[in-house]
Short mmCIF file of C-alpha atoms and ligand atoms in Angstrom, two decimals:
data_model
loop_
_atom_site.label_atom_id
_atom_site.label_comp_id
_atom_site.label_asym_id
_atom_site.label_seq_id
_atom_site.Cartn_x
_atom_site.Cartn_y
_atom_site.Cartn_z
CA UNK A 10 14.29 11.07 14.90
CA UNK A 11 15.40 7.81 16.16
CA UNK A 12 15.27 6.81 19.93
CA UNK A 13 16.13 2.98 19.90
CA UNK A 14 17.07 3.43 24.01
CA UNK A 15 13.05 3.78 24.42
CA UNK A 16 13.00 0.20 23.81
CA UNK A 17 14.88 -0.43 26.87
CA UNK A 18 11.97 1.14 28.71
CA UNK A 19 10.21 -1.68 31.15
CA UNK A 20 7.24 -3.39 29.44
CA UNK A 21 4.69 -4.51 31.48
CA UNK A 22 2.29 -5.10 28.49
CA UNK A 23 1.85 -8.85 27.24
CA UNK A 24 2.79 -10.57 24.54
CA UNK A 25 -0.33 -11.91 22.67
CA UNK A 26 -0.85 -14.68 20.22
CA UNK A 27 -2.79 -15.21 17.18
CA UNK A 28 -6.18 -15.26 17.71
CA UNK A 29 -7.72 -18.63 17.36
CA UNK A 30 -10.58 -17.43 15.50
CA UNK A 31 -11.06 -18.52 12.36
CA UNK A 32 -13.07 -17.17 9.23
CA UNK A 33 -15.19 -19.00 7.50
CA UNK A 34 -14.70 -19.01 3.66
CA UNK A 35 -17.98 -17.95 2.91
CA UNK A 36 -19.55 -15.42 5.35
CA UNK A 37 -23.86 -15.10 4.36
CA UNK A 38 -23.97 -11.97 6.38
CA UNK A 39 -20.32 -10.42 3.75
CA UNK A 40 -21.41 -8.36 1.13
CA UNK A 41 -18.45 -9.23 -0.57
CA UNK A 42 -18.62 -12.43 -0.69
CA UNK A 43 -19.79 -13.81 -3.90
CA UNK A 44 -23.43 -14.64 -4.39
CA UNK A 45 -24.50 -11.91 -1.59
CA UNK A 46 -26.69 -8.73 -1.81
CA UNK A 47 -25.07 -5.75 -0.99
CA UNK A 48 -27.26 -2.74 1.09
CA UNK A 49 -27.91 -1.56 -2.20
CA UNK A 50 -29.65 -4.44 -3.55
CA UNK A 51 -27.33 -5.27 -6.21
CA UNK A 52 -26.25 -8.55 -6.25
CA UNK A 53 -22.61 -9.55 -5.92
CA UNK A 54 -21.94 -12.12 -8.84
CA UNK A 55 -20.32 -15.90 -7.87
CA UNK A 56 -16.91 -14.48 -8.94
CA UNK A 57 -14.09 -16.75 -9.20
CA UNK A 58 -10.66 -14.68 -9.05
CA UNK A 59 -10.87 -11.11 -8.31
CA UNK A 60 -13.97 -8.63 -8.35
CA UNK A 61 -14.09 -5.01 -8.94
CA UNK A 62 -17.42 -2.80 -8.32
CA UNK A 63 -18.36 1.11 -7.95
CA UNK A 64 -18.44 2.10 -4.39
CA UNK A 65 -21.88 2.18 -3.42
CA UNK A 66 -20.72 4.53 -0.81
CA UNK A 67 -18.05 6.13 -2.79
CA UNK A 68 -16.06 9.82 -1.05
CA UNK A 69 -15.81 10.53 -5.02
CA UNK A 70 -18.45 11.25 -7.34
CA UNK A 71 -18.48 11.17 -11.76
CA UNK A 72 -21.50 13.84 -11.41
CA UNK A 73 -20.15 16.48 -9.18
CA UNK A 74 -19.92 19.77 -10.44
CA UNK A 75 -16.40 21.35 -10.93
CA UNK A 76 -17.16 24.64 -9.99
CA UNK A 77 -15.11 26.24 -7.58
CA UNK A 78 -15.83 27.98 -4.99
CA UNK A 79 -13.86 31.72 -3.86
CA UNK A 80 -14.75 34.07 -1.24
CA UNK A 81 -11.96 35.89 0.09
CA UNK A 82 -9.33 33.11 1.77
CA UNK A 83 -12.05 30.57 1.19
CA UNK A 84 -11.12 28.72 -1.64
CA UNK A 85 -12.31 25.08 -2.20
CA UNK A 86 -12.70 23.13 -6.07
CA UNK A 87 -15.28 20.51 -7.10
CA UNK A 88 -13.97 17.34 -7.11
CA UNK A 89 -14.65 14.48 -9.69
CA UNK A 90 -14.16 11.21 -9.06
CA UNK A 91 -14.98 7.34 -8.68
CA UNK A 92 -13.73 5.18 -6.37
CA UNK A 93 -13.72 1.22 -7.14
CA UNK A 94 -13.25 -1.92 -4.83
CA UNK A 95 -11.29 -4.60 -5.54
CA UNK A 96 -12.29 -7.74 -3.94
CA UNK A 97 -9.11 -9.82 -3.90
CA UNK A 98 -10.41 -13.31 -3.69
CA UNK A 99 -13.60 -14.97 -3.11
CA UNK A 100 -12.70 -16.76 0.11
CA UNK A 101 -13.67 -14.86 2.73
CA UNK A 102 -11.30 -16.64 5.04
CA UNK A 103 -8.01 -14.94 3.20
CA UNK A 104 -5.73 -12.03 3.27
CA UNK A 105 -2.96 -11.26 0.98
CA UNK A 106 -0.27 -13.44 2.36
CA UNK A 107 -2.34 -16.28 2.32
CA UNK A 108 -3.20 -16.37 -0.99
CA UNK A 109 -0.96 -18.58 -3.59
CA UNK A 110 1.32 -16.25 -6.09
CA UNK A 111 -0.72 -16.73 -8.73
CA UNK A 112 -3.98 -15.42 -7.42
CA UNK A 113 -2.09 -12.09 -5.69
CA UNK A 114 -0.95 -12.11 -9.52
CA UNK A 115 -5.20 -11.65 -10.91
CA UNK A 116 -5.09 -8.42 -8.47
CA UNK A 117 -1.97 -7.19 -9.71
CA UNK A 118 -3.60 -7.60 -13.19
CA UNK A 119 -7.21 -6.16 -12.18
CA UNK A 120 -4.68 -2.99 -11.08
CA UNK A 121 -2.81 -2.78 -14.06
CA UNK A 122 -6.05 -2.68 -15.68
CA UNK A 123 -8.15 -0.37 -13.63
CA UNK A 124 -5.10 2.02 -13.88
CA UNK A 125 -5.52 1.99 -17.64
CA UNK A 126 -8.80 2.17 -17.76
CA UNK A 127 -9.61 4.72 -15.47
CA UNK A 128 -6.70 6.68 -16.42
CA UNK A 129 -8.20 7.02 -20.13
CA UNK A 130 -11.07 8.91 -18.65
CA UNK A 131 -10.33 12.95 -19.47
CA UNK A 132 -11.61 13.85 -16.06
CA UNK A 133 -9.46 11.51 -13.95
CA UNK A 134 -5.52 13.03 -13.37
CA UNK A 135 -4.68 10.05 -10.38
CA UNK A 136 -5.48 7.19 -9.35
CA UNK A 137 -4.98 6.19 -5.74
CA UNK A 138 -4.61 2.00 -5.38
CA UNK A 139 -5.13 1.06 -2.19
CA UNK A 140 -5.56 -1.39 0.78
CA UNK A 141 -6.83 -0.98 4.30
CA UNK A 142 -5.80 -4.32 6.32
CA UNK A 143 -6.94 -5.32 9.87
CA UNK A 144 -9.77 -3.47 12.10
CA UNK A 145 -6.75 -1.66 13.55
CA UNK A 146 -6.59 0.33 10.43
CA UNK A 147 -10.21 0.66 10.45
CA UNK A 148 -11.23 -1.58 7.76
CA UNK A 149 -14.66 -2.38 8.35
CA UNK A 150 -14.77 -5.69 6.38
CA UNK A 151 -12.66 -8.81 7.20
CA UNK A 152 -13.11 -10.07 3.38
CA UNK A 153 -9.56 -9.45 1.58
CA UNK A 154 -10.38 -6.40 -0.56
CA UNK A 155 -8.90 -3.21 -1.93
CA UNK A 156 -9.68 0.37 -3.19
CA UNK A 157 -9.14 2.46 -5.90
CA UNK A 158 -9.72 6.26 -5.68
CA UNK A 159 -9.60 7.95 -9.29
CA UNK A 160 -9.82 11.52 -9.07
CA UNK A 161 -9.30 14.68 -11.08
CA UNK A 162 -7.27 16.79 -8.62
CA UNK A 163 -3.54 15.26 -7.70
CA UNK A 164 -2.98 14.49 -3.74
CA UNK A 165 -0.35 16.38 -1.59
CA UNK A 166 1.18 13.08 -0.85
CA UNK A 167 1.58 12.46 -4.66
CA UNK A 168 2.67 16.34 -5.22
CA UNK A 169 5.54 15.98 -2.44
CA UNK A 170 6.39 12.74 -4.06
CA UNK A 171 6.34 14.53 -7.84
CA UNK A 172 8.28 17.52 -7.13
CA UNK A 173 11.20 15.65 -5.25
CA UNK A 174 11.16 13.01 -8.01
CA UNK A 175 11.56 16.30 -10.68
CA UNK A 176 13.99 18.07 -8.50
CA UNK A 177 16.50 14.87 -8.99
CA UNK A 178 15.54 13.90 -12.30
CA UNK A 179 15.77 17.55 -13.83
CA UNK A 180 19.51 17.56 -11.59
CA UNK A 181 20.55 14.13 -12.96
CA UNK A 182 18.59 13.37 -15.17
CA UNK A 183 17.91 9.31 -13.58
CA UNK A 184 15.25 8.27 -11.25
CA UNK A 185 15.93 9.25 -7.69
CA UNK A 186 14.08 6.11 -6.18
CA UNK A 187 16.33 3.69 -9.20
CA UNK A 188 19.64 4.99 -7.86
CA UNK A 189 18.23 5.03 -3.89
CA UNK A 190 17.71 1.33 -4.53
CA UNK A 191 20.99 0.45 -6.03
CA UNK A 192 23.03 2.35 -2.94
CA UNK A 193 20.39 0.30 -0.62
CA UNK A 194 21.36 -3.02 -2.17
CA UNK A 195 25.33 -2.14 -2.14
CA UNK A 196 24.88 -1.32 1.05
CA UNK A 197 22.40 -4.23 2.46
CA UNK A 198 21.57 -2.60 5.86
CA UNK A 199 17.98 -2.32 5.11
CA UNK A 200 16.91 -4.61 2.43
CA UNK A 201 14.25 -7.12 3.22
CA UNK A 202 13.67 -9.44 0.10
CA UNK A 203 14.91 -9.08 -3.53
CA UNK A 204 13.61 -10.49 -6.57
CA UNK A 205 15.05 -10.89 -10.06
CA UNK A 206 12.26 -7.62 -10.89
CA UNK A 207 11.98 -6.03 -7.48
CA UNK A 208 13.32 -4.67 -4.08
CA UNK A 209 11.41 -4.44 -0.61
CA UNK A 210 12.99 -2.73 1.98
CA UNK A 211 12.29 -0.53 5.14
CA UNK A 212 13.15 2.85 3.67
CA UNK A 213 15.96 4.78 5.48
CA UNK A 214 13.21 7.47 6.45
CA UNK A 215 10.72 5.05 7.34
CA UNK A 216 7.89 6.58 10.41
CA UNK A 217 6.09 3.75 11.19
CA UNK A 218 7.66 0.74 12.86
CA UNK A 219 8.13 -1.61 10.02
CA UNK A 220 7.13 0.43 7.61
CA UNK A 221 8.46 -1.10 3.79
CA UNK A 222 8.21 -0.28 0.51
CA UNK A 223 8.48 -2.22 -2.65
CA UNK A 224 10.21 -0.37 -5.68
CA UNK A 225 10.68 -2.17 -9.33
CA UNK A 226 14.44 -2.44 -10.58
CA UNK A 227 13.50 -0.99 -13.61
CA UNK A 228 12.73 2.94 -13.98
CA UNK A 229 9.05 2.63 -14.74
CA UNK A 230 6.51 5.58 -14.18
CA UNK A 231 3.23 3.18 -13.23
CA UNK A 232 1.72 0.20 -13.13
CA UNK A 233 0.39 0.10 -16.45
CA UNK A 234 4.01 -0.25 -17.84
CA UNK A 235 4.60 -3.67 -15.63
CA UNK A 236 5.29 -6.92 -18.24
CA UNK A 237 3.88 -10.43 -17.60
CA UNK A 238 7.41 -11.19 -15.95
CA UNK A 239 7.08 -8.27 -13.85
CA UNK A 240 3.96 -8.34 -12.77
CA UNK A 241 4.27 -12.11 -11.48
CA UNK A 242 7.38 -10.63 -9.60
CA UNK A 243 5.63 -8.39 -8.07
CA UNK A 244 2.73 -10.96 -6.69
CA UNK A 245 5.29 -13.00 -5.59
CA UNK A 246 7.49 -10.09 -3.57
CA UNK A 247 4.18 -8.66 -2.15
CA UNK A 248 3.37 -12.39 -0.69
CA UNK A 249 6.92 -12.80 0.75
CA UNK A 250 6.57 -9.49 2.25
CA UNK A 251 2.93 -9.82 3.68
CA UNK A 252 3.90 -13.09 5.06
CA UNK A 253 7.12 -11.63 7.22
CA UNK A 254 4.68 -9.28 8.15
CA UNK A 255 2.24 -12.06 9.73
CA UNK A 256 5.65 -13.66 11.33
CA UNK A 257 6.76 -10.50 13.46
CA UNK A 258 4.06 -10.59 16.32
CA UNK A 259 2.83 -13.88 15.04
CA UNK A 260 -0.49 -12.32 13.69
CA UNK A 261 -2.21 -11.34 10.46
CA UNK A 262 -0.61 -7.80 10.67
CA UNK A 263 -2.63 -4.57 10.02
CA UNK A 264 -1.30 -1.87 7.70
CA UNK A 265 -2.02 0.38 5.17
CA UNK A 266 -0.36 -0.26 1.91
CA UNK A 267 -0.55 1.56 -1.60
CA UNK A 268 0.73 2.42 -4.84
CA UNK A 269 1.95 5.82 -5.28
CA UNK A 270 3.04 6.09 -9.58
CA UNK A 271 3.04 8.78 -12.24
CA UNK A 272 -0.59 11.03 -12.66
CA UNK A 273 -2.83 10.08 -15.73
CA UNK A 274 -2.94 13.86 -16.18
CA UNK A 275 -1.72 13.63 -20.17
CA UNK A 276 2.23 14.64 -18.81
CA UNK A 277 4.86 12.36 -19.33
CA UNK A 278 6.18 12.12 -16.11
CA UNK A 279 10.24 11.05 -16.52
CA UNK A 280 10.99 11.96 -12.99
CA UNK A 281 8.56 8.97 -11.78
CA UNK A 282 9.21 5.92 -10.25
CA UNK A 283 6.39 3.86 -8.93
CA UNK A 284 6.34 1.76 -5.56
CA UNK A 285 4.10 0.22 -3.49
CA UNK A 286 4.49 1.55 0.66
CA UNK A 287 3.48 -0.49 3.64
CA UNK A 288 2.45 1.63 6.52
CA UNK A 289 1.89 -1.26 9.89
CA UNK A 290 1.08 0.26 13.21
CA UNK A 291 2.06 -2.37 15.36
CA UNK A 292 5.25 -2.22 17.52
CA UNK A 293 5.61 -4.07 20.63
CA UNK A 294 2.81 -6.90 20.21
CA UNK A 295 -0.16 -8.22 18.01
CA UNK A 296 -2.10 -5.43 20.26
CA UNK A 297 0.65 -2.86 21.35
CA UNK A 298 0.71 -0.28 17.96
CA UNK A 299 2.35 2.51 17.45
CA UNK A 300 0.31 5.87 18.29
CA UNK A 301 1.55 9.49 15.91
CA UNK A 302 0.76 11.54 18.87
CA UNK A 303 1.88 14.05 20.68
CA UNK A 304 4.99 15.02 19.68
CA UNK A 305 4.56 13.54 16.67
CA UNK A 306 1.66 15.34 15.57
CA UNK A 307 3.32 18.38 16.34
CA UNK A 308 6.75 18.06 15.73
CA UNK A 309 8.10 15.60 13.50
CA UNK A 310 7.56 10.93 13.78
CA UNK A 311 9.75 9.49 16.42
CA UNK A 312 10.63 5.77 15.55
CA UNK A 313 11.28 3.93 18.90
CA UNK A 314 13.05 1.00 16.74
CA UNK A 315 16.06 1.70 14.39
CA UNK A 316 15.36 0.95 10.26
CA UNK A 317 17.51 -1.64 10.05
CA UNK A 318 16.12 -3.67 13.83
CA UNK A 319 13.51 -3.67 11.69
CA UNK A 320 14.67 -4.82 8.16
CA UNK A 321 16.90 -7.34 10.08
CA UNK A 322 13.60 -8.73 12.24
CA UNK A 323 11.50 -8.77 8.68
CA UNK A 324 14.55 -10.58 6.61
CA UNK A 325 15.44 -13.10 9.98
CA UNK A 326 12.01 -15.37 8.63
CA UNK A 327 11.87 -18.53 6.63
CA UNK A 328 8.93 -17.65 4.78
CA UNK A 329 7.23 -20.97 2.98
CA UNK A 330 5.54 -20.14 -0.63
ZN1 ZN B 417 -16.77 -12.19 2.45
#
């Protein structure tokens, strides 16, 4: 549902500007930056580039016990599972689009790997990459950092996701999200930034204001399958679309973004075609967000701004590497 006459609504709200605050690039009191002690007592390292670490709070657990759990419609599994975060750099003072190409470059690399890696393990059939940006979203940490949830049970996002992707790909047999791209770029109604390796775009069913999405050119089922070339694409795609982000309201926007690829369940999964999605709340201002309430909760996501107002806003910025 799309209602762009709500925007002609009176606003009385203001406008706000960046915050003049600014973050040191080494906070004592961070226990993610390097050289600290975290609650735990363990003692974050001096790191250099990118640092990953077991949750010392983790929602997942190795140890739990799979047994399930039946009594009449009461039906609940154990659930295995570790969950990793990814420090992205060791300046405290940085997000994303403020890093240089070749640093957002080490995470993609640390993801590549961790994808791999944790994927190997028999237990683990996803693996949920991650980022939380901005209080707004609830990320409790200013210090530019990621998650990974590896788990044995697959998500109902990722199951939607899987059995539209089969549907297609048993129908056609080619990737629904490779051909959705190419009509996108003939089209060019939606289409935010291109590279030689990837697309980012504001999806044509997009909820959240300027919510985006970043899909490779080439059919590939996960990270793990990304070459040098493509990886360094998509660092320098994910910078040029973080830092549009940061232009819109003219502050370092909030969102949730993550990966969403093939499970590491043993399949081959043909019908798979990874991509990163953006998910920003804000809509009017650097303080006025978007609320899923309501109706929306309900009923179905209203967007109060058309898809392509929003591609067009995202794509109208000189963005400076
Ligand atoms: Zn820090």
């Amino acid at each position: 549902m799309v209602s762009p006459h709500r925007t002609k609504r009176p606003w009385q709200g203001k406008v706000e500007k960046r915050s003049d605050e600014v973050r040191p690039n080494y906070d004592p009191s961070c226990y993610l930056c390097p050289g600290n002690v975290r609650a735990n007592g363990t003692l974050t390292p001096k790191y250099e580039d990118t640092y990953v670490f077991d949750n010392d709070f983790g929602a997942l657990l190795p140890t739990t016990s799979d047994d399930a759990y039946k009594n009449g419609l009461l039906v609940a599994d154990g659930e295995k599972g570790i969950c990793r975060v990814i420090c992205f750099s060791p300046n405290h003072a940085l997000t994303l689009p403020d890093m240089k190409v070749n640093d957002i470059k080490k995470v993609v690399d640390l993801w590549q790997n961790e994808y791999a890696t944790l994927g190997a393990l028999p237990y683990i059939n996803h693996i949920q990459i991650f980022e939380n940006k901005g209080a707004t979203m609830g990320c409790s940490n200013p210090h530019p950092h990621g998650q990974i949830w590896a788990q044995k049970s697959i998500p109902q996002e990722v199951i939607k996701k899987s059995t539209q992707q089969k549907i297609y790909w048993d129908k056609n047999k080619s990737s629904l999200l490779k051909d959705y791209i190419e009509q996108e770029l003939a089209l060019d109604e939606r289409i935010v930034a291109t590279n030689e390796h990837f697309v980012a775009l504001v999806p044509f069913w997009a909820a959240w204001p300027y919510e985006a999405m970043i899909v490779p050119r080439r059919h590939l089922q996960n990270i793990s399958q990304f070459t040098e070339k493509e990886k360094q694409g998509f660092a320098a795609i994910l910078q040029n679309l973080t830092k549009r982000f940061d232009m819109v309201f003219d502050t370092s926007f909030p969102y949730s973004s993550g990966i969403h690829q093939s499970p590491t369940d043993g399949q081959t999964h043909p019908e798979w075609h990874c991509h990163m999605s953006f998910y920003p709340p804000l809509l009017r201002s650097a303080t006025i967000k978007k609320f899923m309430v309501g109706y929306e909760m309900f009923g179905n996501p209203q967007r109060d701004i058309t898809a392509e107002m929003a591609a067009d806003t995202l794509k109208s910025f000189e963005v400076k590497v």
